[in-house]
Amino acid sequence: MNKITINLSPPVPHLPMIEDKTKINVRYTLISPYVSVHIYWDKNEGELIYEVEEPILDDNEKSLLKTLEDSMKELINVNIFVEKTVSSMIDYLYKTSKLLIEELDLNIDDHSYKKIFYYLFRDFNGLNEIEPILRDYFIEDIECNGVDTHVYVVHRIYRNMRTNIIYKYYDDLSNFVEKLAQRCGKYISYANPLLDGTLSDGSRVNATYTTDVTSRGPTYTIRKFTKIPFTPIQLLKMGTVCPEMLAYFWILLDNKSNILITGGTSSGKTTLLNAIAFFIPPEARVVSIEDTREINLSRENWLPSVARMSLGNYKIGEVDLYSLLRNSFRQNPDYVIVGEVRGKEASVLFQGMASGHSSIGTIHADSVDTLIKRLETPPIELSPTLINTLDAVAIMSHVLIAKQETRKLREVVEIVNVDSKGTALTNTPFYWDAKGNIFYVKQKRKVFEKISMKHGISIEDLNTELQLRSRLLYEMYKREINDFYQAQRLINDYHKNPIAVLQAFGIYEEPNDQISK
């Protein structure tokens, strides 16, 4: 038998944006050389299908696989698979399976063994049927609604699709949900039928266990963690934002302003947060607070903190967002990032803003009015006047354009004043027009007036800098500088020597001394 090789990270393909879904017909590799996915329009069902193509086993090969799996379960400790590297696990599985084949006197030719070995690796080291989907760079969510129903996925390019994966038996699905819980370091049972956890790669898992809770049986939803987040340039490429919006956030973060990103579920709040975090000066100390790890920054001086659930029913060992955030202000942060504001931690965040700590966060709300009402009412109960410490609100939306689902930064709203009754005076320097699919940029920016008063930089100079930075970002977009590290390096270089970077892109203009310092 030849040595087995499995590539879990094949090259990411360039997928075409096809407006007419009935014309979509693409195939790309997920796990080389064993698994690919075929995305196509099913005429009979009238929908897009995400078909995972794995090695096909005949009846004899299926029987051999079951024999090997049953024998290996008795021979090995499954927990060690979570801790070892992929190459060492392939080597371990290879040696163990080869030993069992000899001891059990199984007759398996080389071709069949390679196929069987893939399934051994998938089920012991991975997450069974959905392991290939987890390896797909383009997948955002994996959703199982119960027994005898198709698993669905949310794709970055082609959005919601039905897969060819179905859990036909209750026991198979409940066993898999138990496996998910184990991989998250959690416990799920009839007594505790709800699971909220995180996989080792950072992906967020929510699951249920019994028909008492979900009538179709056990369910799960996995929100995949993006190891390499979108860059600002990629957001430009997708039409989520315009260059002026990004340049505006860049200037705000340079001057330690406070930004809150709002929107509905899956509207792109965290994606935008990760992207504008590129603009935080490279030498600044950043502390992030989350209940589930989603923030990913390319910087050394970053302290990521994640809340910890309690053990048992007495909140033993619990570390909540409120405690983490309160503690973070003792860690001398220049910037504080909160993954999602939803409880009493909001009061600490806004008090931190008032004391001069630049803060960025996300919250569920679809408008500034809704945001203020959420902040005023339980469980947050924030004083309306404290909201004045907030400088700008970015409102994200999940929209449908030409029958294609996409995300847009619908508007940027500046908080001018909020009175004691919660009535807000605002200014909207940027907004997206749905009818024409156009971003509009206004000249009046109230936050620039705040920055001018605080730092002594003229509004004219700030507007000039906005133009220079938006031109630079647009040039990066035109030159397709999409690489995460290359984009971050250029933005960091601009902080150190803006003139040199502008000259390199052919957009040099003599900047004001106050801007270039």
PDB file of N, CA and C in Angstrom, residues 194-269:
ATOM      1  N   LEU A 194     -29.668  22.253  25.178  1.00  0.00           N
ATOM      2  CA  LEU A 194     -29.228  23.378  24.352  1.00  0.00           C
ATOM      3  C   LEU A 194     -27.712  23.508  24.407  1.00  0.00           C
ATOM      4  N   LEU A 195     -27.110  23.738  23.252  1.00  0.00           N
ATOM      5  CA  LEU A 195     -25.654  23.873  23.161  1.00  0.00           C
ATOM      6  C   LEU A 195     -25.297  25.177  22.472  1.00  0.00           C
ATOM      7  N   ASP A 196     -24.394  25.926  23.089  1.00  0.00           N
ATOM      8  CA  ASP A 196     -23.819  27.118  22.473  1.00  0.00           C
ATOM      9  C   ASP A 196     -22.326  27.056  22.744  1.00  0.00           C
ATOM     10  N   GLY A 197     -21.549  26.749  21.706  1.00  0.00           N
ATOM     11  CA  GLY A 197     -20.122  26.542  21.921  1.00  0.00           C
ATOM     12  C   GLY A 197     -19.287  26.959  20.735  1.00  0.00           C
ATOM     13  N   THR A 198     -17.996  26.692  20.827  1.00  0.00           N
ATOM     14  CA  THR A 198     -17.041  27.082  19.794  1.00  0.00           C
ATOM     15  C   THR A 198     -16.131  25.916  19.452  1.00  0.00           C
ATOM     16  N   LEU A 199     -15.978  25.619  18.169  1.00  0.00           N
ATOM     17  CA  LEU A 199     -15.056  24.583  17.721  1.00  0.00           C
ATOM     18  C   LEU A 199     -13.622  25.096  17.810  1.00  0.00           C
ATOM     19  N   SER A 200     -12.668  24.193  17.655  1.00  0.00           N
ATOM     20  CA  SER A 200     -11.259  24.558  17.824  1.00  0.00           C
ATOM     21  C   SER A 200     -10.799  25.602  16.807  1.00  0.00           C
ATOM     22  N   ASP A 201     -11.461  25.664  15.641  1.00  0.00           N
ATOM     23  CA  ASP A 201     -11.074  26.654  14.634  1.00  0.00           C
ATOM     24  C   ASP A 201     -11.765  27.991  14.853  1.00  0.00           C
ATOM     25  N   GLY A 202     -12.595  28.099  15.903  1.00  0.00           N
ATOM     26  CA  GLY A 202     -13.297  29.344  16.202  1.00  0.00           C
ATOM     27  C   GLY A 202     -14.716  29.393  15.693  1.00  0.00           C
ATOM     28  N   SER A 203     -15.144  28.386  14.916  1.00  0.00           N
ATOM     29  CA  SER A 203     -16.517  28.372  14.398  1.00  0.00           C
ATOM     30  C   SER A 203     -17.519  28.241  15.532  1.00  0.00           C
ATOM     31  N   ARG A 204     -18.618  28.976  15.417  1.00  0.00           N
ATOM     32  CA  ARG A 204     -19.621  29.003  16.482  1.00  0.00           C
ATOM     33  C   ARG A 204     -20.684  27.937  16.238  1.00  0.00           C
ATOM     34  N   VAL A 205     -21.028  27.181  17.283  1.00  0.00           N
ATOM     35  CA  VAL A 205     -21.995  26.096  17.174  1.00  0.00           C
ATOM     36  C   VAL A 205     -23.188  26.365  18.095  1.00  0.00           C
ATOM     37  N   ASN A 206     -24.385  26.254  17.525  1.00  0.00           N
ATOM     38  CA  ASN A 206     -25.606  26.272  18.323  1.00  0.00           C
ATOM     39  C   ASN A 206     -26.380  25.013  17.965  1.00  0.00           C
ATOM     40  N   ALA A 207     -26.785  24.245  18.975  1.00  0.00           N
ATOM     41  CA  ALA A 207     -27.456  22.970  18.699  1.00  0.00           C
ATOM     42  C   ALA A 207     -28.537  22.684  19.723  1.00  0.00           C
ATOM     43  N   THR A 208     -29.497  21.834  19.317  1.00  0.00           N
ATOM     44  CA  THR A 208     -30.526  21.325  20.225  1.00  0.00           C
ATOM     45  C   THR A 208     -30.488  19.810  20.170  1.00  0.00           C
ATOM     46  N   TYR A 209     -31.067  19.177  21.201  1.00  0.00           N
ATOM     47  CA  TYR A 209     -30.856  17.730  21.333  1.00  0.00           C
ATOM     48  C   TYR A 209     -32.111  16.878  21.268  1.00  0.00           C
ATOM     49  N   THR A 210     -33.259  17.402  21.662  1.00  0.00           N
ATOM     50  CA  THR A 210     -34.444  16.550  21.791  1.00  0.00           C
ATOM     51  C   THR A 210     -35.626  17.087  21.012  1.00  0.00           C
ATOM     52  N   THR A 211     -36.596  16.206  20.757  1.00  0.00           N
ATOM     53  CA  THR A 211     -37.829  16.618  20.073  1.00  0.00           C
ATOM     54  C   THR A 211     -38.701  17.482  20.968  1.00  0.00           C
ATOM     55  N   ASP A 212     -38.432  17.489  22.268  1.00  0.00           N
ATOM     56  CA  ASP A 212     -39.173  18.378  23.168  1.00  0.00           C
ATOM     57  C   ASP A 212     -38.867  19.837  22.861  1.00  0.00           C
ATOM     58  N   VAL A 213     -37.660  20.084  22.394  1.00  0.00           N
ATOM     59  CA  VAL A 213     -37.216  21.451  22.120  1.00  0.00           C
ATOM     60  C   VAL A 213     -37.425  21.802  20.647  1.00  0.00           C
ATOM     61  N   THR A 214     -37.016  20.900  19.762  1.00  0.00           N
ATOM     62  CA  THR A 214     -37.227  21.088  18.323  1.00  0.00           C
ATOM     63  C   THR A 214     -37.905  19.838  17.783  1.00  0.00           C
ATOM     64  N   SER A 215     -39.081  20.021  17.214  1.00  0.00           N
ATOM     65  CA  SER A 215     -39.969  18.896  16.898  1.00  0.00           C
ATOM     66  C   SER A 215     -39.407  17.922  15.868  1.00  0.00           C
ATOM     67  N   ARG A 216     -38.468  18.366  15.027  1.00  0.00           N
ATOM     68  CA  ARG A 216     -37.881  17.475  14.031  1.00  0.00           C
ATOM     69  C   ARG A 216     -36.691  16.690  14.567  1.00  0.00           C
ATOM     70  N   GLY A 217     -36.414  16.851  15.842  1.00  0.00           N
ATOM     71  CA  GLY A 217     -35.282  16.146  16.436  1.00  0.00           C
ATOM     72  C   GLY A 217     -34.094  17.070  16.615  1.00  0.00           C
ATOM     73  N   PRO A 218     -32.906  16.520  16.891  1.00  0.00           N
ATOM     74  CA  PRO A 218     -31.709  17.340  17.097  1.00  0.00           C
ATOM     75  C   PRO A 218     -31.436  18.253  15.896  1.00  0.00           C
ATOM     76  N   THR A 219     -30.932  19.430  16.182  1.00  0.00           N
ATOM     77  CA  THR A 219     -30.581  20.389  15.127  1.00  0.00           C
ATOM     78  C   THR A 219     -29.223  21.001  15.446  1.00  0.00           C
ATOM     79  N   TYR A 220     -28.622  21.618  14.443  1.00  0.00           N
ATOM     80  CA  TYR A 220     -27.401  22.391  14.693  1.00  0.00           C
ATOM     81  C   TYR A 220     -27.240  23.472  13.633  1.00  0.00           C
ATOM     82  N   THR A 221     -26.586  24.542  14.033  1.00  0.00           N
ATOM     83  CA  THR A 221     -26.196  25.620  13.129  1.00  0.00           C
ATOM     84  C   THR A 221     -24.748  25.965  13.433  1.00  0.00           C
ATOM     85  N   ILE A 222     -23.920  25.970  12.402  1.00  0.00           N
ATOM     86  CA  ILE A 222     -22.499  26.295  12.573  1.00  0.00           C
ATOM     87  C   ILE A 222     -22.191  27.564  11.794  1.00  0.00           C
ATOM     88  N   ARG A 223     -21.787  28.610  12.494  1.00  0.00           N
ATOM     89  CA  ARG A 223     -21.299  29.846  11.858  1.00  0.00           C
ATOM     90  C   ARG A 223     -19.788  29.738  11.744  1.00  0.00           C
ATOM     91  N   LYS A 224     -19.306  29.581  10.516  1.00  0.00           N
ATOM     92  CA  LYS A 224     -17.879  29.340  10.318  1.00  0.00           C
ATOM     93  C   LYS A 224     -17.037  30.553  10.684  1.00  0.00           C
ATOM     94  N   PHE A 225     -15.908  30.280  11.311  1.00  0.00           N
ATOM     95  CA  PHE A 225     -14.954  31.329  11.661  1.00  0.00           C
ATOM     96  C   PHE A 225     -14.014  31.537  10.486  1.00  0.00           C
ATOM     97  N   THR A 226     -13.897  32.800  10.036  1.00  0.00           N
ATOM     98  CA  THR A 226     -13.021  33.114   8.925  1.00  0.00           C
ATOM     99  C   THR A 226     -11.620  33.383   9.455  1.00  0.00           C
ATOM    100  N   LYS A 227     -10.701  32.480   9.169  1.00  0.00           N
ATOM    101  CA  LYS A 227      -9.331  32.632   9.676  1.00  0.00           C
ATOM    102  C   LYS A 227      -8.673  33.878   9.099  1.00  0.00           C
ATOM    103  N   ILE A 228      -8.944  34.147   7.832  1.00  0.00           N
ATOM    104  CA  ILE A 228      -8.428  35.364   7.205  1.00  0.00           C
ATOM    105  C   ILE A 228      -9.624  36.229   6.839  1.00  0.00           C
ATOM    106  N   PRO A 229      -9.907  37.289   7.610  1.00  0.00           N
ATOM    107  CA  PRO A 229     -11.105  38.097   7.373  1.00  0.00           C
ATOM    108  C   PRO A 229     -10.993  38.927   6.097  1.00  0.00           C
ATOM    109  N   PHE A 230     -12.127  39.475   5.680  1.00  0.00           N
ATOM    110  CA  PHE A 230     -12.147  40.344   4.512  1.00  0.00           C
ATOM    111  C   PHE A 230     -11.340  41.608   4.784  1.00  0.00           C
ATOM    112  N   THR A 231     -10.618  42.050   3.779  1.00  0.00           N
ATOM    113  CA  THR A 231      -9.904  43.322   3.863  1.00  0.00           C
ATOM    114  C   THR A 231     -10.838  44.442   3.412  1.00  0.00           C
ATOM    115  N   PRO A 232     -10.491  45.705   3.710  1.00  0.00           N
ATOM    116  CA  PRO A 232     -11.302  46.810   3.186  1.00  0.00           C
ATOM    117  C   PRO A 232     -11.403  46.776   1.670  1.00  0.00           C
ATOM    118  N   ILE A 233     -10.335  46.347   1.005  1.00  0.00           N
ATOM    119  CA  ILE A 233     -10.332  46.304  -0.462  1.00  0.00           C
ATOM    120  C   ILE A 233     -11.330  45.270  -0.978  1.00  0.00           C
ATOM    121  N   GLN A 234     -11.448  44.144  -0.287  1.00  0.00           N
ATOM    122  CA  GLN A 234     -12.421  43.124  -0.691  1.00  0.00           C
ATOM    123  C   GLN A 234     -13.856  43.628  -0.515  1.00  0.00           C
ATOM    124  N   LEU A 235     -14.090  44.438   0.510  1.00  0.00           N
ATOM    125  CA  LEU A 235     -15.421  45.024   0.686  1.00  0.00           C
ATOM    126  C   LEU A 235     -15.743  45.983  -0.463  1.00  0.00           C
ATOM    127  N   LEU A 236     -14.726  46.705  -0.934  1.00  0.00           N
ATOM    128  CA  LEU A 236     -14.918  47.559  -2.109  1.00  0.00           C
ATOM    129  C   LEU A 236     -15.270  46.721  -3.334  1.00  0.00           C
ATOM    130  N   LYS A 237     -14.547  45.627  -3.485  1.00  0.00           N
ATOM    131  CA  LYS A 237     -14.759  44.738  -4.628  1.00  0.00           C
ATOM    132  C   LYS A 237     -16.172  44.167  -4.643  1.00  0.00           C
ATOM    133  N   MET A 238     -16.709  43.875  -3.454  1.00  0.00           N
ATOM    134  CA  MET A 238     -18.054  43.311  -3.345  1.00  0.00           C
ATOM    135  C   MET A 238     -19.137  44.382  -3.397  1.00  0.00           C
ATOM    136  N   GLY A 239     -18.732  45.656  -3.415  1.00  0.00           N
ATOM    137  CA  GLY A 239     -19.714  46.730  -3.467  1.00  0.00           C
ATOM    138  C   GLY A 239     -20.419  46.974  -2.148  1.00  0.00           C
ATOM    139  N   THR A 240     -19.826  46.494  -1.046  1.00  0.00           N
ATOM    140  CA  THR A 240     -20.433  46.677   0.278  1.00  0.00           C
ATOM    141  C   THR A 240     -20.301  48.125   0.740  1.00  0.00           C
ATOM    142  N   VAL A 241     -19.199  48.757   0.384  1.00  0.00           N
ATOM    143  CA  VAL A 241     -18.906  50.132   0.796  1.00  0.00           C
ATOM    144  C   VAL A 241     -18.335  50.894  -0.392  1.00  0.00           C
ATOM    145  N   CYS A 242     -18.152  52.205  -0.216  1.00  0.00           N
ATOM    146  CA  CYS A 242     -17.436  53.006  -1.209  1.00  0.00           C
ATOM    147  C   CYS A 242     -16.126  53.487  -0.598  1.00  0.00           C
ATOM    148  N   PRO A 243     -15.148  53.913  -1.406  1.00  0.00           N
ATOM    149  CA  PRO A 243     -13.838  54.306  -0.862  1.00  0.00           C
ATOM    150  C   PRO A 243     -13.926  55.430   0.163  1.00  0.00           C
ATOM    151  N   GLU A 244     -14.841  56.384  -0.056  1.00  0.00           N
ATOM    152  CA  GLU A 244     -14.967  57.518   0.862  1.00  0.00           C
ATOM    153  C   GLU A 244     -15.410  57.066   2.255  1.00  0.00           C
ATOM    154  N   MET A 245     -16.270  56.060   2.315  1.00  0.00           N
ATOM    155  CA  MET A 245     -16.696  55.521   3.616  1.00  0.00           C
ATOM    156  C   MET A 245     -15.508  54.945   4.385  1.00  0.00           C
ATOM    157  N   LEU A 246     -14.699  54.159   3.682  1.00  0.00           N
ATOM    158  CA  LEU A 246     -13.543  53.543   4.329  1.00  0.00           C
ATOM    159  C   LEU A 246     -12.536  54.602   4.779  1.00  0.00           C
ATOM    160  N   ALA A 247     -12.280  55.602   3.928  1.00  0.00           N
ATOM    161  CA  ALA A 247     -11.352  56.672   4.284  1.00  0.00           C
ATOM    162  C   ALA A 247     -11.865  57.445   5.493  1.00  0.00           C
ATOM    163  N   TYR A 248     -13.172  57.617   5.582  1.00  0.00           N
ATOM    164  CA  TYR A 248     -13.803  58.297   6.713  1.00  0.00           C
ATOM    165  C   TYR A 248     -13.547  57.533   8.015  1.00  0.00           C
ATOM    166  N   PHE A 249     -13.765  56.211   7.999  1.00  0.00           N
ATOM    167  CA  PHE A 249     -13.501  55.398   9.191  1.00  0.00           C
ATOM    168  C   PHE A 249     -12.010  55.421   9.551  1.00  0.00           C
ATOM    169  N   TRP A 250     -11.182  55.431   8.542  1.00  0.00           N
ATOM    170  CA  TRP A 250      -9.732  55.482   8.745  1.00  0.00           C
ATOM    171  C   TRP A 250      -9.350  56.734   9.539  1.00  0.00           C
ATOM    172  N   ILE A 251      -9.885  57.875   9.121  1.00  0.00           N
ATOM    173  CA  ILE A 251      -9.596  59.138   9.811  1.00  0.00           C
ATOM    174  C   ILE A 251     -10.183  59.129  11.217  1.00  0.00           C
ATOM    175  N   LEU A 252     -11.391  58.598  11.372  1.00  0.00           N
ATOM    176  CA  LEU A 252     -12.008  58.528  12.693  1.00  0.00           C
ATOM    177  C   LEU A 252     -11.169  57.703  13.662  1.00  0.00           C
ATOM    178  N   LEU A 253     -10.695  56.558  13.188  1.00  0.00           N
ATOM    179  CA  LEU A 253      -9.903  55.692  14.069  1.00  0.00           C
ATOM    180  C   LEU A 253      -8.537  56.302  14.364  1.00  0.00           C
ATOM    181  N   ASP A 254      -7.962  57.008  13.404  1.00  0.00           N
ATOM    182  CA  ASP A 254      -6.704  57.720  13.659  1.00  0.00           C
ATOM    183  C   ASP A 254      -6.867  58.718  14.799  1.00  0.00           C
ATOM    184  N   ASN A 255      -8.077  59.271  14.903  1.00  0.00           N
ATOM    185  CA  ASN A 255      -8.334  60.311  15.901  1.00  0.00           C
ATOM    186  C   ASN A 255      -9.152  59.795  17.083  1.00  0.00           C
ATOM    187  N   LYS A 256      -9.140  58.463  17.266  1.00  0.00           N
ATOM    188  CA  LYS A 256      -9.741  57.805  18.427  1.00  0.00           C
ATOM    189  C   LYS A 256     -11.216  58.142  18.644  1.00  0.00           C
ATOM    190  N   SER A 257     -11.964  58.104  17.555  1.00  0.00           N
ATOM    191  CA  SER A 257     -13.414  58.299  17.646  1.00  0.00           C
ATOM    192  C   SER A 257     -14.077  56.987  18.040  1.00  0.00           C
ATOM    193  N   ASN A 258     -15.362  57.055  18.372  1.00  0.00           N
ATOM    194  CA  ASN A 258     -16.125  55.876  18.810  1.00  0.00           C
ATOM    195  C   ASN A 258     -17.156  55.500  17.751  1.00  0.00           C
ATOM    196  N   ILE A 259     -17.143  54.230  17.361  1.00  0.00           N
ATOM    197  CA  ILE A 259     -17.990  53.761  16.260  1.00  0.00           C
ATOM    198  C   ILE A 259     -18.784  52.541  16.706  1.00  0.00           C
ATOM    199  N   LEU A 260     -20.061  52.526  16.374  1.00  0.00           N
ATOM    200  CA  LEU A 260     -20.914  51.366  16.626  1.00  0.00           C
ATOM    201  C   LEU A 260     -21.480  50.886  15.300  1.00  0.00           C
ATOM    202  N   ILE A 261     -21.355  49.592  15.042  1.00  0.00           N
ATOM    203  CA  ILE A 261     -21.858  49.000  13.792  1.00  0.00           C
ATOM    204  C   ILE A 261     -23.150  48.263  14.106  1.00  0.00           C
ATOM    205  N   THR A 262     -24.237  48.627  13.421  1.00  0.00           N
ATOM    206  CA  THR A 262     -25.538  48.027  13.691  1.00  0.00           C
ATOM    207  C   THR A 262     -26.063  47.312  12.449  1.00  0.00           C
ATOM    208  N   GLY A 263     -27.097  46.517  12.655  1.00  0.00           N
ATOM    209  CA  GLY A 263     -27.722  45.788  11.552  1.00  0.00           C
ATOM    210  C   GLY A 263     -28.400  44.535  12.070  1.00  0.00           C
ATOM    211  N   GLY A 264     -29.068  43.831  11.179  1.00  0.00           N
ATOM    212  CA  GLY A 264     -29.743  42.595  11.550  1.00  0.00           C
ATOM    213  C   GLY A 264     -28.792  41.415  11.549  1.00  0.00           C
ATOM    214  N   THR A 265     -29.352  40.223  11.806  1.00  0.00           N
ATOM    215  CA  THR A 265     -28.563  38.991  11.796  1.00  0.00           C
ATOM    216  C   THR A 265     -27.995  38.749  10.407  1.00  0.00           C
ATOM    217  N   SER A 266     -26.728  38.391  10.343  1.00  0.00           N
ATOM    218  CA  SER A 266     -26.036  38.071   9.095  1.00  0.00           C
ATOM    219  C   SER A 266     -26.035  39.234   8.097  1.00  0.00           C
ATOM    220  N   SER A 267     -25.976  40.466   8.611  1.00  0.00           N
ATOM    221  CA  SER A 267     -25.950  41.636   7.730  1.00  0.00           C
ATOM    222  C   SER A 267     -24.524  42.084   7.414  1.00  0.00           C
ATOM    223  N   GLY A 268     -23.534  41.475   8.079  1.00  0.00           N
ATOM    224  CA  GLY A 268     -22.142  41.806   7.804  1.00  0.00           C
ATOM    225  C   GLY A 268     -21.506  42.731   8.825  1.00  0.00           C
ATOM    226  N   LYS A 269     -22.064  42.783  10.034  1.00  0.00           N
ATOM    227  CA  LYS A 269     -21.542  43.673  11.080  1.00  0.00           C
ATOM    228  C   LYS A 269     -20.099  43.325  11.458  1.00  0.00           C
TER     229      LYS A 269
END
